[in-house]
Coordinates of C-alpha atoms and ligand atoms in Angstrom, one line a residue:
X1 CA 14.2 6.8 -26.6
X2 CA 14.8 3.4 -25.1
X3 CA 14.8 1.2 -28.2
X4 CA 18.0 -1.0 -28.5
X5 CA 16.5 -4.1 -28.0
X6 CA 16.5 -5.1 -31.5
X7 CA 19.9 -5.1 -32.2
X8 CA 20.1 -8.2 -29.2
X9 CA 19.4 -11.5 -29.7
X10 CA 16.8 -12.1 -27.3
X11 CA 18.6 -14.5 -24.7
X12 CA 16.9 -18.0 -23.9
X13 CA 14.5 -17.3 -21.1
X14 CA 14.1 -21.2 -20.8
X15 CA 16.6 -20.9 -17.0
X16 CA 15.5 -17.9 -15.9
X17 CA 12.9 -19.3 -13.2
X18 CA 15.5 -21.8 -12.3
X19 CA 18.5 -19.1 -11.8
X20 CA 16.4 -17.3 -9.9
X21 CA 15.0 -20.0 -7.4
X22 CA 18.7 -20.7 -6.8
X23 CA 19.2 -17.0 -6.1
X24 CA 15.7 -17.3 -4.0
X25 CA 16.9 -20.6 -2.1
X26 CA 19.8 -18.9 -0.8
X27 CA 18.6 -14.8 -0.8
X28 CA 14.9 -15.2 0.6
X29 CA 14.3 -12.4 3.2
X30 CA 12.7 -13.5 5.9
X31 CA 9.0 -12.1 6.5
X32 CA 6.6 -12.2 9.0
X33 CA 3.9 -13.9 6.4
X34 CA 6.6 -16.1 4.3
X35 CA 7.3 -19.7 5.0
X36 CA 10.9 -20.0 3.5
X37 CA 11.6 -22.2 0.7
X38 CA 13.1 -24.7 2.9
X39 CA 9.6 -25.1 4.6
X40 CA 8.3 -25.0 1.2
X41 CA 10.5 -28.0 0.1
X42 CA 9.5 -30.0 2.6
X43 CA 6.0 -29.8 2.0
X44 CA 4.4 -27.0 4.5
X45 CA 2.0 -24.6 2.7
X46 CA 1.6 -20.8 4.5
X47 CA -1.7 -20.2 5.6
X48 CA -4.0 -18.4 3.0
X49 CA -5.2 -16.4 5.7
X50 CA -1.7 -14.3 6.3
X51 CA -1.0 -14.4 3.2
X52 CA -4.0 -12.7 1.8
X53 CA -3.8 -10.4 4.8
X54 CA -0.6 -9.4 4.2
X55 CA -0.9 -8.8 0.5
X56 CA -4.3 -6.3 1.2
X57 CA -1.4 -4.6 3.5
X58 CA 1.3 -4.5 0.9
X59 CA -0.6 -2.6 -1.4
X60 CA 0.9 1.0 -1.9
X61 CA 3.3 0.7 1.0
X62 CA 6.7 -1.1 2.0
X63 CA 7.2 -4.0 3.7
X64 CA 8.9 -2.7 6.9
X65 CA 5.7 -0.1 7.1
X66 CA 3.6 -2.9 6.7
X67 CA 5.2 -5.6 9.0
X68 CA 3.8 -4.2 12.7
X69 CA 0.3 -3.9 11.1
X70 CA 0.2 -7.9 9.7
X71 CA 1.7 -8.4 13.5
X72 CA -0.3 -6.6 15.5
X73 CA -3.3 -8.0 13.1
X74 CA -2.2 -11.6 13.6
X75 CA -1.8 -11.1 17.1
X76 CA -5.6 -10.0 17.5
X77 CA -7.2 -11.7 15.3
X78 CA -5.4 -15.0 14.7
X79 CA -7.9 -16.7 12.1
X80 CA -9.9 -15.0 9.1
X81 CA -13.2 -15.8 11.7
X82 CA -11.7 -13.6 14.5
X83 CA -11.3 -11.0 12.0
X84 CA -14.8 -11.3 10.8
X85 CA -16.1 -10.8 14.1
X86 CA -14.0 -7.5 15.1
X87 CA -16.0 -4.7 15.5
X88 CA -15.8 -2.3 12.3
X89 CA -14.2 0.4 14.5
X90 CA -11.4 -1.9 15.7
X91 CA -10.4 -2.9 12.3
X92 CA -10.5 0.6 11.2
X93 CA -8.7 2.4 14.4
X94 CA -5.9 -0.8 14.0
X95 CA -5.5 -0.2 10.4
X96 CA -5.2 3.4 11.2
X97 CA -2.0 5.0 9.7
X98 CA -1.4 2.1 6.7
X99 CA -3.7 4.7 4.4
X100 CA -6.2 3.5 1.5
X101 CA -9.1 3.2 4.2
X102 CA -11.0 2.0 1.4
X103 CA -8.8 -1.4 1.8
X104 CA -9.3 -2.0 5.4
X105 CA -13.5 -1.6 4.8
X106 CA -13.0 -4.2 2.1
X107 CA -10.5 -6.3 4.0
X108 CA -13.1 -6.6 6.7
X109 CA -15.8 -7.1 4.4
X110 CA -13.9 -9.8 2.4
X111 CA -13.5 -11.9 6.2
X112 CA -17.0 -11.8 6.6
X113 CA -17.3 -13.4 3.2
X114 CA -14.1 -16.5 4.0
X115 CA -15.5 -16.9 7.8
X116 CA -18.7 -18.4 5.7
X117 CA -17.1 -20.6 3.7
X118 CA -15.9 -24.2 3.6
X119 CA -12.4 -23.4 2.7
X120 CA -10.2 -20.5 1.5
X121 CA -10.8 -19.6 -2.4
X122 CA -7.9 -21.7 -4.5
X123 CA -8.8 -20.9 -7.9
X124 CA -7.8 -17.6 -9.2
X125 CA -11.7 -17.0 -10.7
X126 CA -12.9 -17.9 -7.1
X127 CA -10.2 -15.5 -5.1
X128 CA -11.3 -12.7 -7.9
X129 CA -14.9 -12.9 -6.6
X130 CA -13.2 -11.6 -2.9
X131 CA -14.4 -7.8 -1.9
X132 CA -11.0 -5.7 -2.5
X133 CA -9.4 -8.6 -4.5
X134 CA -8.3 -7.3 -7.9
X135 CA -5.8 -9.5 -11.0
X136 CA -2.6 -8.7 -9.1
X137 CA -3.9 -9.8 -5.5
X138 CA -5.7 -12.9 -6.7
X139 CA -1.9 -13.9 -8.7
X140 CA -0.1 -13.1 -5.5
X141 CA -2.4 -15.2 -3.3
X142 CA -3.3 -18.1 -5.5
X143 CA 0.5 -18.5 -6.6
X144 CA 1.9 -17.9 -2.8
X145 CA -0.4 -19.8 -0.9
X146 CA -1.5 -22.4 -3.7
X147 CA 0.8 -22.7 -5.9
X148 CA -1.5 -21.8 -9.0
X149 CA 0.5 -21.5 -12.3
X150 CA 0.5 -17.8 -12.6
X151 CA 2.7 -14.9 -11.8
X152 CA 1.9 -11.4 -10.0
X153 CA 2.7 -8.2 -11.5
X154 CA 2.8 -5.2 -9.9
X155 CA 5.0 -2.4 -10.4
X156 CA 8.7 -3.8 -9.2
X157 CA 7.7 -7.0 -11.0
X158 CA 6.9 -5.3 -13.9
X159 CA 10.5 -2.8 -13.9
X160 CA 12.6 -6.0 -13.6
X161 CA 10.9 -8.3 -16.2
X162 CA 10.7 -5.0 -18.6
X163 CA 14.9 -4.6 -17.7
X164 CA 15.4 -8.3 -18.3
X165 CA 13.6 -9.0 -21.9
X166 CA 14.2 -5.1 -22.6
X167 CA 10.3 -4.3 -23.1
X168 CA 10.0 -0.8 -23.6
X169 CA 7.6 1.3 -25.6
X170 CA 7.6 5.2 -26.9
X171 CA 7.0 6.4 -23.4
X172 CA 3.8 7.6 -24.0
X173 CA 0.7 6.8 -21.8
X174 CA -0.2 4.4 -24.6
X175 CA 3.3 3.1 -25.3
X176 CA 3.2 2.0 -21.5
X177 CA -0.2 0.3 -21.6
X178 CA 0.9 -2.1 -24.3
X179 CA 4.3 -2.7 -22.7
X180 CA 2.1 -3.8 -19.4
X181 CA 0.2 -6.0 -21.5
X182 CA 2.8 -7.9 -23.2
X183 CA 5.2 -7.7 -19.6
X184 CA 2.3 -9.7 -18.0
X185 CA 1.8 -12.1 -20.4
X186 CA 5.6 -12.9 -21.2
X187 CA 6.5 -13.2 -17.1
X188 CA 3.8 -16.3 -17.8
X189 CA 5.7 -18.1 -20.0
X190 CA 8.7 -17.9 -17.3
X191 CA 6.1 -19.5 -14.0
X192 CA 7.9 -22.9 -13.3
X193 CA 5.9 -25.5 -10.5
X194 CA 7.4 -23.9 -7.7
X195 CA 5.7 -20.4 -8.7
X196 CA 4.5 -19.0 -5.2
X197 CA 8.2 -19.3 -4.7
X198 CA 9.2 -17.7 -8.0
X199 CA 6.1 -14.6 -7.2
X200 CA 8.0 -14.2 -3.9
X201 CA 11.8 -14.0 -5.4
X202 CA 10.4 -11.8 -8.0
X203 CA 9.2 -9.6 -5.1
X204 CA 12.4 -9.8 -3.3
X205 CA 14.7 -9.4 -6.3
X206 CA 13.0 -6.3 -7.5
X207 CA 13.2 -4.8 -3.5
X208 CA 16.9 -5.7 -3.0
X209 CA 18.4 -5.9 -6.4
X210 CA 17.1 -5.0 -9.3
X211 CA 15.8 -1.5 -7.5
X212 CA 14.7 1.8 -9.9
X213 CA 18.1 3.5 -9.3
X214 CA 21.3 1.7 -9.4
X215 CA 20.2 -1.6 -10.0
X216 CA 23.1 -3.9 -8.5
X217 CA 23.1 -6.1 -12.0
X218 CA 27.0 -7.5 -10.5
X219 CA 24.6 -9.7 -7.7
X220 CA 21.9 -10.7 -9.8
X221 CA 21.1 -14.4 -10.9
X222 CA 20.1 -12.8 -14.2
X223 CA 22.7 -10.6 -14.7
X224 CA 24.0 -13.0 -17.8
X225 CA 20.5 -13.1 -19.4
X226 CA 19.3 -9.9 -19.0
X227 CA 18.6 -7.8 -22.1
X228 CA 18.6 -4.2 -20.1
X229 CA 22.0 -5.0 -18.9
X230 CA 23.5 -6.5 -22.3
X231 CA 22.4 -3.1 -23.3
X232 CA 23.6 -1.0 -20.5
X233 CA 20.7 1.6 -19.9
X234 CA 19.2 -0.8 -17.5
X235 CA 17.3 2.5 -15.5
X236 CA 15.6 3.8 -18.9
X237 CA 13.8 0.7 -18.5
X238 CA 10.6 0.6 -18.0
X239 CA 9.5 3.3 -20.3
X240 CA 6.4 5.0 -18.3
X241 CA 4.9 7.8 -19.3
X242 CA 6.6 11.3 -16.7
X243 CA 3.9 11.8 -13.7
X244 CA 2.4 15.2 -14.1
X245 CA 2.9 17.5 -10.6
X246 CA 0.4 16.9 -8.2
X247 CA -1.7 19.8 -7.6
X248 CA -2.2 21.2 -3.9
X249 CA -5.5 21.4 -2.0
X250 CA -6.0 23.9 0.4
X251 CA -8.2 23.7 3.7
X252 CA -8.1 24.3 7.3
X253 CA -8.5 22.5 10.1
X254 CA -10.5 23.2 13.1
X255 CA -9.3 21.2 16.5
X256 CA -11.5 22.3 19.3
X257 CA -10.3 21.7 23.4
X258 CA -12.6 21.4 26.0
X259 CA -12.5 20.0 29.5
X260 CA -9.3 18.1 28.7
X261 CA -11.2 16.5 25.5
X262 CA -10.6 17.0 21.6
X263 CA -13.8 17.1 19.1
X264 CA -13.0 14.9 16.4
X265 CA -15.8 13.8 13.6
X266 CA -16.3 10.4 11.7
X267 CA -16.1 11.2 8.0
X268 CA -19.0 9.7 5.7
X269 CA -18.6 5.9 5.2
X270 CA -17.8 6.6 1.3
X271 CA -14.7 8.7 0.0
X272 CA -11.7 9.5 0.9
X273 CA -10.6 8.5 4.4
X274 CA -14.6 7.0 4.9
X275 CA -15.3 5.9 8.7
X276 CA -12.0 7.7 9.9
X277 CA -12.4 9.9 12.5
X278 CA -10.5 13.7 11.9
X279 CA -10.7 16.7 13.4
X280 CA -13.1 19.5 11.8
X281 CA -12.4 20.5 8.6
X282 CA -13.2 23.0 5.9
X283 CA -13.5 21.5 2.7
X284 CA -10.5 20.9 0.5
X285 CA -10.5 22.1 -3.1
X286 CA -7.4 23.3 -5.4
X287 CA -6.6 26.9 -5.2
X288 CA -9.5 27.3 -2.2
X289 CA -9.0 30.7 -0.2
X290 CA -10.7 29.4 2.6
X291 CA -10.7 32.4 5.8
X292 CA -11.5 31.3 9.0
X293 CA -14.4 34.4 9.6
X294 CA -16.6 31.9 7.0
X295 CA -15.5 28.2 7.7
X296 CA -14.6 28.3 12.0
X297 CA -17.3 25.9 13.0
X298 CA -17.9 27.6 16.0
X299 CA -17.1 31.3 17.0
X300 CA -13.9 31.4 19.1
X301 CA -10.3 32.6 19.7
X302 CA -8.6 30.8 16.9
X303 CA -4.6 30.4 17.0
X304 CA -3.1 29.4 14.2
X305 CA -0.6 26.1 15.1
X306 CA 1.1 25.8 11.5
X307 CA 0.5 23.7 8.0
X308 CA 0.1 20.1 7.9
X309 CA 1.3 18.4 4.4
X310 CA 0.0 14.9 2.9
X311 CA 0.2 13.7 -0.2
X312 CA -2.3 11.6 -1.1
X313 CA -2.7 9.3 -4.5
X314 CA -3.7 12.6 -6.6
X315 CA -3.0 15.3 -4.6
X316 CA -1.2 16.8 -1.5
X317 CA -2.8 18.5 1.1
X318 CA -2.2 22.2 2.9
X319 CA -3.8 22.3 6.1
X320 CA -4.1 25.0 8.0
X321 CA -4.5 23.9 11.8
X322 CA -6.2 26.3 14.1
X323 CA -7.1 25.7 17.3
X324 CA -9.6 27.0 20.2
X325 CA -9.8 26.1 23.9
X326 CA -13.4 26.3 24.7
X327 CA -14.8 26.8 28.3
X328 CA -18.4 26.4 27.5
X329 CA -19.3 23.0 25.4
X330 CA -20.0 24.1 21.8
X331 CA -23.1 22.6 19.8
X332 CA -21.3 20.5 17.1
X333 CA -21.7 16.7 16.5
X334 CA -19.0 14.5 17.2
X335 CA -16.8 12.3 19.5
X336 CA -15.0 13.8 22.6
X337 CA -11.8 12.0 23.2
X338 CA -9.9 12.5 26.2
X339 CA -6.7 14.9 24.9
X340 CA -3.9 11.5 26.3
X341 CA -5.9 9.2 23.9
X342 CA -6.3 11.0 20.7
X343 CA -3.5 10.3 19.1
X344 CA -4.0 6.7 19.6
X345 CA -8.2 6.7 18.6
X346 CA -7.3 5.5 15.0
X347 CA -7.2 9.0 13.0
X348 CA -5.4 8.6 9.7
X349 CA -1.9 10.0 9.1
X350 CA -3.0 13.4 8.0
X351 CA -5.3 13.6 11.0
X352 CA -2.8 12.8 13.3
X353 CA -0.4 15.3 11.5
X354 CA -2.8 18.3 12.4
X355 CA -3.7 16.7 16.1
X356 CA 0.3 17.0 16.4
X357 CA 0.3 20.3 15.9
X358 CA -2.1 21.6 17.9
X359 CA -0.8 19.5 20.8
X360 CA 3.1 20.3 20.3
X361 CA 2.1 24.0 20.8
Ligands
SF4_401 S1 20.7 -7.7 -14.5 FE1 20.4 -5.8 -13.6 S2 18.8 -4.8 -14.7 FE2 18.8 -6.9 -15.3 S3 17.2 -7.8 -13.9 FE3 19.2 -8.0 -12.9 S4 19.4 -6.2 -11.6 FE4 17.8 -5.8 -13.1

């Protein structure tokens, strides 16, 4: 097990914001939502606005997946107002493909709640109040777009700070938990005045440098301080506990022609993919043996068009597609989208996966 570190003298933290706002003034990758530290030097502050938008966006995905969405978003609704006033559905069919629909409900509920006030949250108890705005969100928007003395940590923030003051625990669920703990509250003590510029090179250093294989340690501004490198087992660190395999749901899914129209069906407001509209489904359990005599939703000449795969958080998906070309309208609730449209009507990734299917064959 990791556990070196105390045969090091801890290094002097004291330059390590500086060293790496140096690395930052120079290294900054330019983002659709950043101002750059140039802009930041001469006194311009990024609107709250983008920059909350585009941390809800950031969650669980990369920035070049997220960088259309915060564009296309921007481009339609400019201000938090003209986001408050979209129509559900457009926020949800725009958001479409990001995943975590959950998010988009709350990001929409969270504009409603900015458009009525005065000004934009700027205290990290007031931005914690936000729908959908948890400890790491509230850090990254009151230190980016405020400048409030605190420091996100999320997972790349908390592999290089664990790497650079060597914080690793047994490995165990509970080993990890404590390093956490004591990684957030030591990448405190480092926040210098200019910390939504220090959140951000964190950000970009642990993307472009300090990554979980192969860490490039030769081009980083902490490559003299850092403990995991005076060490050399920099990828050991951070110590997390091993994932378990993620078990496999089974289900089919039903996609149903008629009249140059797809059925599709909203899913209930609540749960997984809530308000997105998919094509019939049975359900999806773990081992289910689900046969299309019991589950078809309508009687019909099914043809099987292959298995669509998506992992989700804490599972992956098997999906059988069938589909049926219907003469005579069936009896089933729903939305009928015109066939050229469909896979533009907002589904979610693993709807659009199955649509695929059933229109490539
Ligand atoms: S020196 Fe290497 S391991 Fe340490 S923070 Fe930099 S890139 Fe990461």
């Amino acid at each position: 097990m990791v556990n070196a570190k105390s045969t090091f003298v801890k290094s002097d933290f004291e330059n390590a914001a500086h060293e790496l706002l140096q690395w930052y003034d120079q290294m900054a990758r330019r983002l659709p939502w950043r101002l750059s530290p140039q802009a930041r030097k001469n006194g311009d502050m990024p609107d709250p606005y983008r920059v909350w938008l585009s941390e809800i966006m950031l969650q669980q995905t990369t920035v070049p997946h997220a960088a259309p969405y915060f564009d296309k978003f921007t481009r339609l609704w400019p201000k938090v107002e003209d986001l408050a006033a979209a129509h559900n559905d457009d926020v949800m069919r725009e958001w479409a493909g990001l995943g975590y629909y959950a998010r988009a409900r709350n990001l929409h509920k969270c504009a409603k709640v900015l458009a009525g006030l005065d000004a934009f949250p700027n205290t990290i108890e007031a931005l914690l109040a936000l729908p959908g705005v948890g400890p790491y969100t509230a850090a990254a928007v009151g230190s980016i777009a405020f400048d409030l003395p605190v420091a996100p940590v999320d997972g790349n923030i908390e592999r290089v700070i664990s790497r650079l003051m060597a914080i690793a625990g047994d490995g165990s669920a509970a080993g990890w938990a404590q390093d956490k703990k004591e990684i957030t509250q030591r990448v405190q003590t480092l926040v210098p005045q200019r910390s939504g510029d220090f959140a951000q090179a964190m950000m970009d250093l642990g993307a472009s440098v300090c990554t979980p294989k192969s860490p490039n340690c030769m081009i980083c501004p902490w490559m003299d301080i850092c403990l995991a490198r005076q060490e050399g087992n920099q990828e050991s660190y951070p110590a997390k506990p091993k994932r378990k395999p993620q078990p496999i749901r089974n289900g089919l899914a039903f996609v149903i022609f008629h009249e140059g129209k797809v059925l599709l069906q909203r899913r209930p407001d609540s749960g997984l993919l809530g308000g997105m509209l998919m094509p019939l489904s049975s359900p999806w359990e773990e081992g289910g043996e689900y046969t299309l005599e019991d589950y078809q939703p309508v009687k019909a000449d099914w043809h099987y068009r292959g298995q669509a795969r998506h992992v989700f958080t804490h599972f992956a998906l098997h999906w059988d597609v069938y589909v049926a070309h219907l003469t005579k309208k069936p009896d089933l609730s729903g939305d009928w989208i015109d066939i050229d449209m469909c896979l533009e009507a907002g589904l979610p990734t693993v709807g659009r996966k199955a649509l695929k299917l059933a229109l490539d064959a």
